Coordinates of C-alpha atoms in Angstrom, one line a residue:
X18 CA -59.3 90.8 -1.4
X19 CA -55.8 89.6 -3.2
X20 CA -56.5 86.0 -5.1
X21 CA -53.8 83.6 -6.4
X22 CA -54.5 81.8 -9.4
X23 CA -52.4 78.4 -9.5
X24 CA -50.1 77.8 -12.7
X25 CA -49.7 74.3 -13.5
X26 CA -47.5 72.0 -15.9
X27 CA -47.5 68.8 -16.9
X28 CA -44.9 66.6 -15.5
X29 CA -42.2 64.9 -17.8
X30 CA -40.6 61.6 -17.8
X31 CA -37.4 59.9 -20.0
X32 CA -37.8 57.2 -21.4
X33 CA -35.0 55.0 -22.7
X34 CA -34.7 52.5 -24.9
X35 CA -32.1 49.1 -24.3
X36 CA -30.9 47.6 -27.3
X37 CA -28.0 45.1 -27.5
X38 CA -27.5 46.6 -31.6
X39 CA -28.2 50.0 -32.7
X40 CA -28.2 53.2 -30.8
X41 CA -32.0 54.8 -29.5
X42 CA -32.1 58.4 -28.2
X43 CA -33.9 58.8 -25.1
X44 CA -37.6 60.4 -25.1
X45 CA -39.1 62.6 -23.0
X46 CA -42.9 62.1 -22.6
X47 CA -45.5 64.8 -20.6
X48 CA -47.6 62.8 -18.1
X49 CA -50.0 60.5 -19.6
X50 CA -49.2 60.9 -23.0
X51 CA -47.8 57.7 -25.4
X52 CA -44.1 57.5 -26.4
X53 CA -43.8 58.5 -29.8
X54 CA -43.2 55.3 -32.2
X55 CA -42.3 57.4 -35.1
X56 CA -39.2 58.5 -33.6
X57 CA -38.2 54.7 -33.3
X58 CA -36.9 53.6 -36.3
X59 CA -35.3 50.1 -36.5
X60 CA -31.7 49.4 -37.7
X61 CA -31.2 46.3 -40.2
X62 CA -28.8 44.0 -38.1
X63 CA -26.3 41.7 -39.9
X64 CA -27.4 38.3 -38.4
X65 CA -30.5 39.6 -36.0
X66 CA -34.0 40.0 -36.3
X67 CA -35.7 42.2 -34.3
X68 CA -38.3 40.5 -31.8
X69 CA -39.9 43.8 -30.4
X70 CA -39.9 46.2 -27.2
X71 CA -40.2 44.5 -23.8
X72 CA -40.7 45.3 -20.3
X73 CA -37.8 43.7 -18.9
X74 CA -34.4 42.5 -20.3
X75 CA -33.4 39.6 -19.2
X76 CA -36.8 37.1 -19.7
X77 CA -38.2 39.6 -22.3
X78 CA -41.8 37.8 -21.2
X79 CA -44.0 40.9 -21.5
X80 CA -44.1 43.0 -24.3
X81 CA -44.6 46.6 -24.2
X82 CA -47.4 48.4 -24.9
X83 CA -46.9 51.6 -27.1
X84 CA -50.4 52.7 -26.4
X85 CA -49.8 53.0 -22.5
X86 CA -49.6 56.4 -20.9
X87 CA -46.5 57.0 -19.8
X88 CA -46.4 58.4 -16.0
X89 CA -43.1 57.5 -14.7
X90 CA -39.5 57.4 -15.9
X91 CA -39.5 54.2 -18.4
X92 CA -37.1 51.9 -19.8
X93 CA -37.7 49.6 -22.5
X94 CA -36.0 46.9 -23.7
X95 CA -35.2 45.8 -27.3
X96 CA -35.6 42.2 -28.4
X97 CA -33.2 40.4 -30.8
X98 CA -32.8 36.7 -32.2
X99 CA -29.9 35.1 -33.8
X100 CA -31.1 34.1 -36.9
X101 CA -30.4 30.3 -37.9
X102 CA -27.9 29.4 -41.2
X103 CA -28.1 25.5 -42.0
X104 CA -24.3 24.2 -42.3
X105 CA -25.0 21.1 -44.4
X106 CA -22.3 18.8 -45.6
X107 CA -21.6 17.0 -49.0
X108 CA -19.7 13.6 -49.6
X109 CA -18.9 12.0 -52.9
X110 CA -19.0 8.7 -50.7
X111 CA -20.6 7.1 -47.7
X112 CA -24.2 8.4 -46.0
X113 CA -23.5 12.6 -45.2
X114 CA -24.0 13.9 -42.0
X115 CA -27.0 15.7 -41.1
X116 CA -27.7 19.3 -41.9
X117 CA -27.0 21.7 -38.7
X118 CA -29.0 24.7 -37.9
X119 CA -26.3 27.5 -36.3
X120 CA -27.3 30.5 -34.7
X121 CA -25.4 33.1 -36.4
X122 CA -22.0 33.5 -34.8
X123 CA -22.2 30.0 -33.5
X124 CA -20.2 27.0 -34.5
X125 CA -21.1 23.8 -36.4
X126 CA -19.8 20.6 -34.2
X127 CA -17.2 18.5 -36.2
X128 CA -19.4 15.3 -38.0
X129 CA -16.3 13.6 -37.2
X130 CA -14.2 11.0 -39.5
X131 CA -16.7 9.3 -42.6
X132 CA -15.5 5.7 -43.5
X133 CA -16.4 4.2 -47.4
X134 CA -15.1 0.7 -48.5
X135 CA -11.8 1.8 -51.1
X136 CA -11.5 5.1 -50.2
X137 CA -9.6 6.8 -47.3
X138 CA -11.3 10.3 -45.5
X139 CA -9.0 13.5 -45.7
X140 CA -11.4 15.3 -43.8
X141 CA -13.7 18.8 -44.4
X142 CA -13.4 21.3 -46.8
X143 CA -14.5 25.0 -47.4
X144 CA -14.8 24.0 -51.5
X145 CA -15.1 21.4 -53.5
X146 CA -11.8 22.2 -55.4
X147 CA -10.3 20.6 -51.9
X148 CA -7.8 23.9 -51.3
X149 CA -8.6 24.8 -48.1
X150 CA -10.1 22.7 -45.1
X151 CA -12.2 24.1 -42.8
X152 CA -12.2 25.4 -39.3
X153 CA -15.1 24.2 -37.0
X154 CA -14.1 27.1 -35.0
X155 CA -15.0 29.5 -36.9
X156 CA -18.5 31.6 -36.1
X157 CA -20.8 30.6 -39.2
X158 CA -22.3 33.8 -40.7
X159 CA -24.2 32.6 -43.6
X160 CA -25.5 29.3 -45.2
X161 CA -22.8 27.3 -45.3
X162 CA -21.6 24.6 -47.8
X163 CA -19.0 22.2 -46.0
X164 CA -17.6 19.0 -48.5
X165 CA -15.6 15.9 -47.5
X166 CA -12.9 14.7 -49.5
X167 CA -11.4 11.4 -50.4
X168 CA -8.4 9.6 -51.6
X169 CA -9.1 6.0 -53.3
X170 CA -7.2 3.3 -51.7
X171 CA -4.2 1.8 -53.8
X172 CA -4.8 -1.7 -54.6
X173 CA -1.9 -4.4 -55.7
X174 CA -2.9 -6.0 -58.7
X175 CA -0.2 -8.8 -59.5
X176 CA 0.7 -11.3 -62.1
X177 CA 1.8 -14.8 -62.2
X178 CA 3.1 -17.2 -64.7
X179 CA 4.4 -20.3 -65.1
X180 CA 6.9 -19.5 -68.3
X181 CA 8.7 -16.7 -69.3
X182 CA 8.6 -13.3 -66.8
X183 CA 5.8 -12.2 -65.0
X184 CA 4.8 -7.9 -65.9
X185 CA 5.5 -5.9 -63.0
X186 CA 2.5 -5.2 -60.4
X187 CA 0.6 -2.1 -60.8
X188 CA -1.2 -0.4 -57.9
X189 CA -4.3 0.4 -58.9
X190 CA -6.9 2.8 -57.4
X191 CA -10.4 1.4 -56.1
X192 CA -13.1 1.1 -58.7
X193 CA -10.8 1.7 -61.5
X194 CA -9.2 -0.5 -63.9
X195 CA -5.8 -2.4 -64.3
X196 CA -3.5 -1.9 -67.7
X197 CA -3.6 -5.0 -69.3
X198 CA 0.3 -6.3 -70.2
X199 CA 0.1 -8.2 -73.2
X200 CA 1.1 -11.3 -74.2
X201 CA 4.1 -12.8 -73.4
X202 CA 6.4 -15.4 -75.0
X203 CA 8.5 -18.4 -73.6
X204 CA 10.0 -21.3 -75.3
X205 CA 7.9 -24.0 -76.2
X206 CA 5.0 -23.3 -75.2
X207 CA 1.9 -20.7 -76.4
X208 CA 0.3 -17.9 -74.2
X209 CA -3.4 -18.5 -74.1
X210 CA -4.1 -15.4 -72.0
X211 CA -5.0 -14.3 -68.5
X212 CA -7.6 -16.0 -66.1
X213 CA -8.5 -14.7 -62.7
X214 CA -8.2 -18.0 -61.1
X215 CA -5.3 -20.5 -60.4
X216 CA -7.2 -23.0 -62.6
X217 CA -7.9 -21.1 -65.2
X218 CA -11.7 -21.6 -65.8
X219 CA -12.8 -17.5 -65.9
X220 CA -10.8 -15.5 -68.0
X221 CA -9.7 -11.8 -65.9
X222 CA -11.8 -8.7 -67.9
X223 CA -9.3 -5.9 -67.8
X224 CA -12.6 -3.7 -67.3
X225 CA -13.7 -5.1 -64.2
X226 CA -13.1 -2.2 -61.8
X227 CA -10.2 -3.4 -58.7
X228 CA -12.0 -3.4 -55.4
X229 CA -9.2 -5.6 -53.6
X230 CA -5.4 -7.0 -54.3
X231 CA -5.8 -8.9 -56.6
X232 CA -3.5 -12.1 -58.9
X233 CA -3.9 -12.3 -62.3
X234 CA -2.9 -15.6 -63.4
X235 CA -1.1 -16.8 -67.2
X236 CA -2.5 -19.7 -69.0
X237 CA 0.3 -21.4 -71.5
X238 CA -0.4 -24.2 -73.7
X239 CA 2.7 -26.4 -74.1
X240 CA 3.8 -26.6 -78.1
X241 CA 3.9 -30.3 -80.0
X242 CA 6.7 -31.4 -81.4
X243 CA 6.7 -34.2 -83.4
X244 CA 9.4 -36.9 -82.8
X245 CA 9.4 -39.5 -86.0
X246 CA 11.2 -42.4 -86.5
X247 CA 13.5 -43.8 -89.3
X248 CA 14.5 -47.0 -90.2
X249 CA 16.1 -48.8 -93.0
X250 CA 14.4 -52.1 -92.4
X251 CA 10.9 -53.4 -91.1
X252 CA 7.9 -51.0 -91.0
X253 CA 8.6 -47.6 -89.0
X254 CA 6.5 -46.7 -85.9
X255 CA 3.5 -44.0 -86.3
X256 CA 5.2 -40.7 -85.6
X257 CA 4.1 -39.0 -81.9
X258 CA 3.3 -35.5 -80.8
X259 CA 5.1 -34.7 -78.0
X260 CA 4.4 -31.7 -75.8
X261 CA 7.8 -29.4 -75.0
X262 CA 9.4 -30.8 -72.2
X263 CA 7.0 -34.1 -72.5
X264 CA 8.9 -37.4 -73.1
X265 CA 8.3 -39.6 -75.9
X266 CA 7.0 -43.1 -75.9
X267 CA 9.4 -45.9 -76.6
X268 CA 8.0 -47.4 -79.5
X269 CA 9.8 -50.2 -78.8
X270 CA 11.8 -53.1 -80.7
X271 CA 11.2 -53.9 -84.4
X272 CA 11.9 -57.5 -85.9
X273 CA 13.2 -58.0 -89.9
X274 CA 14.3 -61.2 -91.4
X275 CA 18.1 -61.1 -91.2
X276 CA 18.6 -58.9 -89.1
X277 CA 18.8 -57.9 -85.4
X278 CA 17.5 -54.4 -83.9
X279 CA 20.1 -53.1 -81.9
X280 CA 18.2 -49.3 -80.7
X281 CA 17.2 -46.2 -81.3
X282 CA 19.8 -43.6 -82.3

């Protein structure tokens, strides 16, 4: 009798492995065995971290597992996440926006315009040197620092005077301070100094920092003079002190035996 002895051998399957970053060579796996995780080594990803092996690609709801015989062709799916960089903004003025989490080759959204009493918004910056501004469209990468910059308003502060010529106005930036002029002279009369009011009750502090236009107001004191009077005869009137530009008082007629009082010359 002739007998036939039966030679079998284990069937083989690929499997592959899906990966949006890095490059996995397929495996081939006898029936029933495990795929081997020691030829899987995972690549460090610029921006990525590696969230595992799944079943499927597109909801990546099931993971796989390693221990599981293999007994068909397989395909398995790698799972990455964009890892988050905050994008947080600084401001020398006025409340700064909030601090944005961006996936990584995402863009920040523009904060938009910032508005501070004195100063006027030039807009975002890469630096706080103010060189270059920055582009919202660009992908973020990294942690990123973003700064608002500013230009103080130009405020008018002016002078006014009564006698001799006013200084010329300066424009002076918000919160700082105005140059004070000096005295000044005119004829007949004595500078007292400057007063931030038209009445001259509150004298103007030159370190005050200028928040708004602002007048600046000169306080003179008019100079005596001192008008006398001479006479031969009868008793001569009490001298006056007149202001400049002040008129005196008519002291009026005098009387002496013998004669008559024609004026004053």
């Amino acid at each position: 009798m002739l007998e036939l002895v039966a030679k079998w051998e284990k069937s083989k399957y690929t499997v592959k492995f899906v990966s949006d970053h890095g490059s996995f060579a397929d495996q081939t796996i006898e029936h029933g065995k495990p795929i081997d995780t020691d030829k899987l080594t995972i690549p460090e990803v610029e921006g990525y971290t590696f969230d595992g092996w799944y079943t499927t690609n597109d909801t990546h709801s099931t993971k796989f597992d390693f221990s599981t015989p293999i007994t068909g062709d397989t395909t398995v799916y790698a799972k990455w996440t964009a890892n988050d960089y905050y994008v947080s903004f600084v401001t020398e003025h006025g409340d700064p926006p909030t601090s944005q989490n961006v996936k990584y080759n995402g863009t920040a959204d523009d904060p938009g315009t910032l508005t501070e009493e004195g100063y006027t918004f030039d807009g975002w910056y890469t630096d706080d040197t103010y060189t270059t501004k920055f582009d919202f469209t660009k992908p973020i990468t990294s942690n990123t620092t973003v700064y608002a910059k500013w230009t103080a308003k130009d405020y008018e502060v002016s002078f006014v005077t009564e006698h001799g010529d006013a200084p010329t106005s300066q424009n002076v930036p918000y919160n700082k301070t105005a140059t004070n002029p000096g005295e000044l002279t005119a004829e007949g009369y004595t500078f007292i100094g400057w007063y931030a009011d038209e009445a001259h009750k509150t004298k103007f502090d030159f370190n005050t920092p200028i928040t708004g236009d602002t007048k600046v107001y000169a306080k003179w004191t008019a100079k005596d003079y001192e008008v006398s009077f001479i006479t031969e005869y009868g008793d001569a009137p009490t001298s006056q002190n007149v202001p400049y530009n002040g008129t005196a008082t008519d002291p009026g007629k005098l009387t002496e035996e013998g004669y008559t009082f024609i004026g004053w010359y």
